[in-house]
Amino acid sequence: MSVRKEHPGVSTLIGTPKEVKVSLAKSQAEQVLLITVDHQNHIGTQHLFENLSNVASSMYGLFQQHQSRATLERLAEALVPPTPAPPHIIKEAAMLIQARKAVLESGDWLNAAELAHLAQLSTANPSAQPNKWKKAGRIFAIHHNGVDYFPAWGLDKNEGFRPLKALGKVIEVFGGQKDGWGMAFWFLSANSFLGGKRPQDMLATQPDLVIDAAQDEVLGVAHG
């Protein structure tokens, strides 16, 4: 449990829900701002907490010093979005969050070190070869919390866990129309062209059908 209090009247509490609950029970604060984090990222989360704590302290300090109205206005403009987000943007953001959550929870992703271990690559620089494959269009990755994750279902078990040739062809078909997350969601989703099956489940066994499905996807977008 961490408590920071740089200015009288404002403090930040950092800890587990139980730890924060205990401290709040003893607090005399009239208002509380709560920020929750579902997954602990020991580096990223700590930096987030420290930055938010510093922002809260600095803003309160400015108010306490009775800075000019113009200064406070500029500070507010810097911290608040320039315009309210349209409803459709909020809806799209919610859909994007759900899609990414589904991809991450599928458990079919390997970081560079895990991929290097499976493929018996050099462990001195485990990301070197996977990045070469990605640059060559043989595989793709999703980027999450500063880490690249590669699809486990895109590897050929019979060829030393190298990227399936069909995966490179699908990437070529999409030709940059989908980023890593877009391709990940496409492979994960039930596909009507494939009779409701997921492309990632058929990539190794029926690669030509998956390539055709990708081409159908591109044609559908082009004529949509």
mmCIF file of C-alpha atoms in Angstrom:
data_model
loop_
_atom_site.group_PDB
_atom_site.id
_atom_site.type_symbol
_atom_site.label_atom_id
_atom_site.label_comp_id
_atom_site.label_asym_id
_atom_site.label_seq_id
_atom_site.Cartn_x
_atom_site.Cartn_y
_atom_site.Cartn_z
ATOM 1 C CA MET A 1 0.000 0.000 0.000
ATOM 2 C CA SER A 2 1.393 3.381 -1.021
ATOM 3 C CA VAL A 3 0.121 6.795 0.114
ATOM 4 C CA ARG A 4 1.456 10.010 -1.347
ATOM 5 C CA LYS A 5 0.565 13.448 -0.019
ATOM 6 C CA GLU A 6 2.542 16.298 -1.554
ATOM 7 C CA HIS A 7 0.017 19.060 -0.738
ATOM 8 C CA PRO A 8 -2.307 19.508 2.232
ATOM 9 C CA GLY A 9 -5.803 18.445 1.225
ATOM 10 C CA VAL A 10 -4.924 16.005 -1.557
ATOM 11 C CA SER A 11 -3.479 12.491 -1.456
ATOM 12 C CA THR A 12 -3.327 9.426 -3.683
ATOM 13 C CA LEU A 13 -3.797 5.848 -2.525
ATOM 14 C CA ILE A 14 -2.200 2.996 -4.453
ATOM 15 C CA GLY A 15 -2.814 -0.639 -3.593
ATOM 16 C CA THR A 16 -5.221 -3.553 -3.812
ATOM 17 C CA PRO A 17 -8.984 -2.931 -3.425
ATOM 18 C CA LYS A 18 -8.844 -4.280 0.154
ATOM 19 C CA GLU A 19 -5.904 -2.038 1.076
ATOM 20 C CA VAL A 20 -7.539 1.053 -0.425
ATOM 21 C CA LYS A 21 -10.859 0.208 1.273
ATOM 22 C CA VAL A 22 -9.188 0.155 4.673
ATOM 23 C CA SER A 23 -7.543 3.540 4.077
ATOM 24 C CA LEU A 24 -10.735 5.100 2.725
ATOM 25 C CA ALA A 25 -12.624 3.991 5.848
ATOM 26 C CA LYS A 26 -10.291 6.211 7.862
ATOM 27 C CA SER A 27 -10.256 9.084 5.357
ATOM 28 C CA GLN A 28 -12.001 12.397 5.963
ATOM 29 C CA ALA A 29 -12.027 13.252 2.243
ATOM 30 C CA GLU A 30 -15.253 14.691 0.845
ATOM 31 C CA GLN A 31 -14.608 13.392 -2.679
ATOM 32 C CA VAL A 32 -12.692 10.457 -4.146
ATOM 33 C CA LEU A 33 -11.498 9.674 -7.679
ATOM 34 C CA LEU A 34 -11.081 5.936 -8.257
ATOM 35 C CA ILE A 35 -9.060 4.325 -11.066
ATOM 36 C CA THR A 36 -8.981 0.523 -11.355
ATOM 37 C CA VAL A 37 -6.543 -1.682 -13.282
ATOM 38 C CA ASP A 38 -7.670 -5.211 -14.187
ATOM 39 C CA HIS A 39 -4.276 -6.644 -15.055
ATOM 40 C CA GLN A 40 -1.083 -5.849 -13.207
ATOM 41 C CA ASN A 41 1.801 -4.713 -15.400
ATOM 42 C CA HIS A 42 4.588 -4.190 -12.894
ATOM 43 C CA ILE A 43 6.337 -1.518 -14.986
ATOM 44 C CA GLY A 44 3.538 0.155 -16.939
ATOM 45 C CA THR A 45 1.074 0.256 -14.064
ATOM 46 C CA GLN A 46 3.617 1.720 -11.664
ATOM 47 C CA HIS A 47 4.482 4.475 -14.143
ATOM 48 C CA LEU A 48 0.764 5.189 -14.661
ATOM 49 C CA PHE A 49 0.149 5.514 -10.931
ATOM 50 C CA GLU A 50 3.175 7.744 -10.442
ATOM 51 C CA ASN A 51 2.194 10.045 -13.314
ATOM 52 C CA LEU A 52 -1.414 10.346 -12.168
ATOM 53 C CA SER A 53 -0.257 11.042 -8.632
ATOM 54 C CA ASN A 54 2.068 13.790 -9.882
ATOM 55 C CA VAL A 55 -0.680 15.325 -12.045
ATOM 56 C CA ALA A 56 -3.144 15.385 -9.143
ATOM 57 C CA SER A 57 -0.585 16.949 -6.829
ATOM 58 C CA SER A 58 0.552 19.534 -9.369
ATOM 59 C CA MET A 59 -2.980 20.603 -10.278
ATOM 60 C CA TYR A 60 -3.977 20.991 -6.650
ATOM 61 C CA GLY A 61 -0.818 22.956 -5.996
ATOM 62 C CA LEU A 62 -1.688 25.369 -8.781
ATOM 63 C CA PHE A 63 -5.168 25.884 -7.417
ATOM 64 C CA GLN A 64 -3.802 26.472 -3.923
ATOM 65 C CA GLN A 65 -1.395 29.099 -5.244
ATOM 66 C CA HIS A 66 -4.284 31.044 -6.789
ATOM 67 C CA GLN A 67 -2.780 31.070 -10.262
ATOM 68 C CA SER A 68 -4.392 33.320 -12.803
ATOM 69 C CA ARG A 69 -7.616 32.269 -14.493
ATOM 70 C CA ALA A 70 -5.808 32.099 -17.842
ATOM 71 C CA THR A 71 -3.234 29.651 -16.470
ATOM 72 C CA LEU A 72 -5.919 27.389 -15.087
ATOM 73 C CA GLU A 73 -7.851 27.535 -18.350
ATOM 74 C CA ARG A 74 -4.771 26.475 -20.332
ATOM 75 C CA LEU A 75 -4.164 23.614 -17.905
ATOM 76 C CA ALA A 76 -7.759 22.450 -18.226
ATOM 77 C CA GLU A 77 -7.618 22.621 -22.022
ATOM 78 C CA ALA A 78 -4.475 20.489 -22.024
ATOM 79 C CA LEU A 79 -6.048 17.779 -19.876
ATOM 80 C CA VAL A 80 -9.563 17.664 -21.334
ATOM 81 C CA PRO A 81 -10.371 16.377 -24.859
ATOM 82 C CA PRO A 82 -10.900 19.285 -27.297
ATOM 83 C CA THR A 83 -14.421 18.141 -28.198
ATOM 84 C CA PRO A 84 -16.860 15.589 -26.760
ATOM 85 C CA ALA A 85 -16.544 12.174 -28.384
ATOM 86 C CA PRO A 86 -19.480 11.463 -30.739
ATOM 87 C CA PRO A 87 -21.720 8.540 -29.664
ATOM 88 C CA HIS A 88 -20.605 6.371 -32.598
ATOM 89 C CA ILE A 89 -16.955 6.837 -31.598
ATOM 90 C CA ILE A 90 -17.748 5.681 -28.059
ATOM 91 C CA LYS A 91 -19.636 2.666 -29.437
ATOM 92 C CA GLU A 92 -16.783 1.763 -31.795
ATOM 93 C CA ALA A 93 -14.267 2.069 -28.966
ATOM 94 C CA ALA A 94 -16.330 -0.306 -26.821
ATOM 95 C CA MET A 95 -16.523 -2.803 -29.687
ATOM 96 C CA LEU A 96 -12.768 -2.540 -30.248
ATOM 97 C CA ILE A 97 -12.080 -3.206 -26.577
ATOM 98 C CA GLN A 98 -14.298 -6.300 -26.627
ATOM 99 C CA ALA A 99 -12.644 -7.576 -29.818
ATOM 100 C CA ARG A 100 -9.143 -7.186 -28.413
ATOM 101 C CA LYS A 101 -10.188 -8.788 -25.137
ATOM 102 C CA ALA A 102 -11.522 -11.800 -27.050
ATOM 103 C CA VAL A 103 -8.247 -12.118 -28.945
ATOM 104 C CA LEU A 104 -6.126 -11.923 -25.798
ATOM 105 C CA GLU A 105 -8.305 -14.368 -23.881
ATOM 106 C CA SER A 106 -8.092 -16.958 -26.658
ATOM 107 C CA GLY A 107 -4.656 -17.899 -25.292
ATOM 108 C CA ASP A 108 -3.248 -18.648 -28.732
ATOM 109 C CA TRP A 109 -0.402 -16.131 -28.624
ATOM 110 C CA LEU A 110 3.325 -16.381 -27.937
ATOM 111 C CA ASN A 111 5.832 -13.686 -27.107
ATOM 112 C CA ALA A 112 9.188 -13.695 -28.888
ATOM 113 C CA ALA A 113 10.940 -15.674 -26.155
ATOM 114 C CA GLU A 114 8.259 -18.381 -26.174
ATOM 115 C CA LEU A 115 8.332 -18.576 -29.966
ATOM 116 C CA ALA A 116 12.131 -18.759 -29.972
ATOM 117 C CA HIS A 117 11.974 -21.614 -27.467
ATOM 118 C CA LEU A 118 9.467 -23.602 -29.528
ATOM 119 C CA ALA A 119 11.325 -23.029 -32.786
ATOM 120 C CA GLN A 120 14.712 -23.628 -31.120
ATOM 121 C CA LEU A 121 15.973 -20.219 -32.176
ATOM 122 C CA SER A 122 18.768 -18.244 -30.598
ATOM 123 C CA THR A 123 17.886 -17.164 -27.073
ATOM 124 C CA ALA A 124 20.530 -14.432 -27.076
ATOM 125 C CA ASN A 125 18.157 -12.204 -29.029
ATOM 126 C CA PRO A 126 14.838 -14.095 -29.177
ATOM 127 C CA SER A 127 12.973 -11.355 -31.029
ATOM 128 C CA ALA A 128 15.438 -11.200 -33.939
ATOM 129 C CA GLN A 129 14.094 -14.057 -36.070
ATOM 130 C CA PRO A 130 10.386 -13.501 -35.329
ATOM 131 C CA ASN A 131 10.833 -9.855 -36.327
ATOM 132 C CA LYS A 132 12.505 -10.946 -39.564
ATOM 133 C CA TRP A 133 9.558 -13.211 -40.319
ATOM 134 C CA LYS A 134 7.160 -10.373 -39.555
ATOM 135 C CA LYS A 135 9.068 -7.931 -41.762
ATOM 136 C CA ALA A 136 9.095 -10.480 -44.589
ATOM 137 C CA GLY A 137 5.320 -10.915 -44.318
ATOM 138 C CA ARG A 138 5.526 -14.528 -43.178
ATOM 139 C CA ILE A 139 3.805 -13.883 -39.853
ATOM 140 C CA PHE A 140 2.096 -11.017 -38.048
ATOM 141 C CA ALA A 141 1.893 -9.923 -34.444
ATOM 142 C CA ILE A 142 -0.413 -8.039 -32.127
ATOM 143 C CA HIS A 143 1.169 -5.371 -29.965
ATOM 144 C CA HIS A 144 -0.035 -5.246 -26.365
ATOM 145 C CA ASN A 145 1.515 -3.425 -23.393
ATOM 146 C CA GLY A 146 4.744 -2.896 -25.297
ATOM 147 C CA VAL A 147 5.117 -6.554 -26.282
ATOM 148 C CA ASP A 148 4.641 -8.307 -29.637
ATOM 149 C CA TYR A 149 2.641 -11.543 -29.542
ATOM 150 C CA PHE A 150 2.672 -14.027 -32.417
ATOM 151 C CA PRO A 151 -0.108 -16.509 -33.318
ATOM 152 C CA ALA A 152 0.671 -20.044 -32.151
ATOM 153 C CA TRP A 153 -1.809 -21.439 -34.675
ATOM 154 C CA GLY A 154 0.227 -19.787 -37.446
ATOM 155 C CA LEU A 155 3.192 -22.104 -36.853
ATOM 156 C CA ASP A 156 3.874 -25.406 -38.596
ATOM 157 C CA LYS A 157 4.583 -28.079 -35.972
ATOM 158 C CA ASN A 158 5.967 -30.393 -38.644
ATOM 159 C CA GLU A 159 8.475 -27.798 -39.821
ATOM 160 C CA GLY A 160 10.110 -26.844 -36.553
ATOM 161 C CA PHE A 161 7.403 -24.330 -35.632
ATOM 162 C CA ARG A 162 8.157 -22.083 -38.595
ATOM 163 C CA PRO A 163 5.333 -19.901 -39.961
ATOM 164 C CA LEU A 164 2.804 -21.756 -42.093
ATOM 165 C CA LYS A 165 3.179 -20.834 -45.757
ATOM 166 C CA ALA A 166 -0.547 -20.201 -45.987
ATOM 167 C CA LEU A 167 -0.309 -17.542 -43.295
ATOM 168 C CA GLY A 168 2.071 -15.509 -45.430
ATOM 169 C CA LYS A 169 -0.303 -15.818 -48.374
ATOM 170 C CA VAL A 170 -3.245 -14.588 -46.295
ATOM 171 C CA ILE A 171 -1.176 -11.639 -45.095
ATOM 172 C CA GLU A 172 -0.333 -10.903 -48.726
ATOM 173 C CA VAL A 173 -4.009 -11.074 -49.708
ATOM 174 C CA PHE A 174 -4.970 -8.514 -47.084
ATOM 175 C CA GLY A 175 -2.143 -6.319 -48.356
ATOM 176 C CA GLY A 176 -2.103 -3.935 -45.415
ATOM 177 C CA GLN A 177 -5.904 -3.564 -45.263
ATOM 178 C CA LYS A 178 -5.855 -5.078 -41.785
ATOM 179 C CA ASP A 179 -3.322 -4.417 -39.050
ATOM 180 C CA GLY A 180 -2.199 -7.116 -36.637
ATOM 181 C CA TRP A 181 -5.273 -6.775 -34.432
ATOM 182 C CA GLY A 182 -7.555 -6.757 -37.464
ATOM 183 C CA MET A 183 -6.085 -9.979 -38.801
ATOM 184 C CA ALA A 184 -6.158 -11.555 -35.354
ATOM 185 C CA PHE A 185 -9.869 -10.845 -35.004
ATOM 186 C CA TRP A 186 -10.569 -12.090 -38.545
ATOM 187 C CA PHE A 187 -8.777 -15.385 -37.896
ATOM 188 C CA LEU A 188 -10.592 -15.787 -34.555
ATOM 189 C CA SER A 189 -14.100 -15.066 -35.834
ATOM 190 C CA ALA A 190 -16.576 -17.522 -37.302
ATOM 191 C CA ASN A 191 -16.466 -17.135 -41.081
ATOM 192 C CA SER A 192 -19.538 -17.667 -43.275
ATOM 193 C CA PHE A 193 -17.354 -18.496 -46.294
ATOM 194 C CA LEU A 194 -15.927 -21.368 -44.235
ATOM 195 C CA GLY A 195 -19.305 -22.612 -43.093
ATOM 196 C CA GLY A 196 -19.125 -20.842 -39.750
ATOM 197 C CA LYS A 197 -15.697 -22.199 -38.849
ATOM 198 C CA ARG A 198 -12.799 -20.044 -37.703
ATOM 199 C CA PRO A 199 -9.980 -19.420 -40.204
ATOM 200 C CA GLN A 200 -7.306 -20.096 -37.598
ATOM 201 C CA ASP A 201 -8.694 -23.608 -37.020
ATOM 202 C CA MET A 202 -8.431 -24.455 -40.722
ATOM 203 C CA LEU A 203 -5.201 -22.716 -41.663
ATOM 204 C CA ALA A 204 -3.013 -25.804 -41.199
ATOM 205 C CA THR A 205 -5.442 -28.391 -42.585
ATOM 206 C CA GLN A 206 -7.294 -26.546 -45.360
ATOM 207 C CA PRO A 207 -5.026 -23.613 -46.234
ATOM 208 C CA ASP A 208 -6.457 -23.026 -49.726
ATOM 209 C CA LEU A 209 -9.952 -22.511 -48.325
ATOM 210 C CA VAL A 210 -8.652 -19.991 -45.791
ATOM 211 C CA ILE A 211 -6.807 -18.100 -48.530
ATOM 212 C CA ASP A 212 -10.024 -18.055 -50.588
ATOM 213 C CA ALA A 213 -11.914 -16.757 -47.551
ATOM 214 C CA ALA A 214 -9.396 -13.934 -47.193
ATOM 215 C CA GLN A 215 -9.813 -13.054 -50.854
ATOM 216 C CA ASP A 216 -13.595 -13.072 -50.396
ATOM 217 C CA GLU A 217 -13.158 -10.734 -47.417
ATOM 218 C CA VAL A 218 -11.088 -8.303 -49.476
ATOM 219 C CA LEU A 219 -13.562 -8.399 -52.388
ATOM 220 C CA GLY A 220 -16.434 -7.838 -49.977
ATOM 221 C CA VAL A 221 -14.740 -4.732 -48.570
ATOM 222 C CA ALA A 222 -13.906 -3.475 -52.062
ATOM 223 C CA HIS A 223 -17.506 -3.819 -53.232
ATOM 224 C CA GLY A 224 -19.123 -2.991 -49.916
#
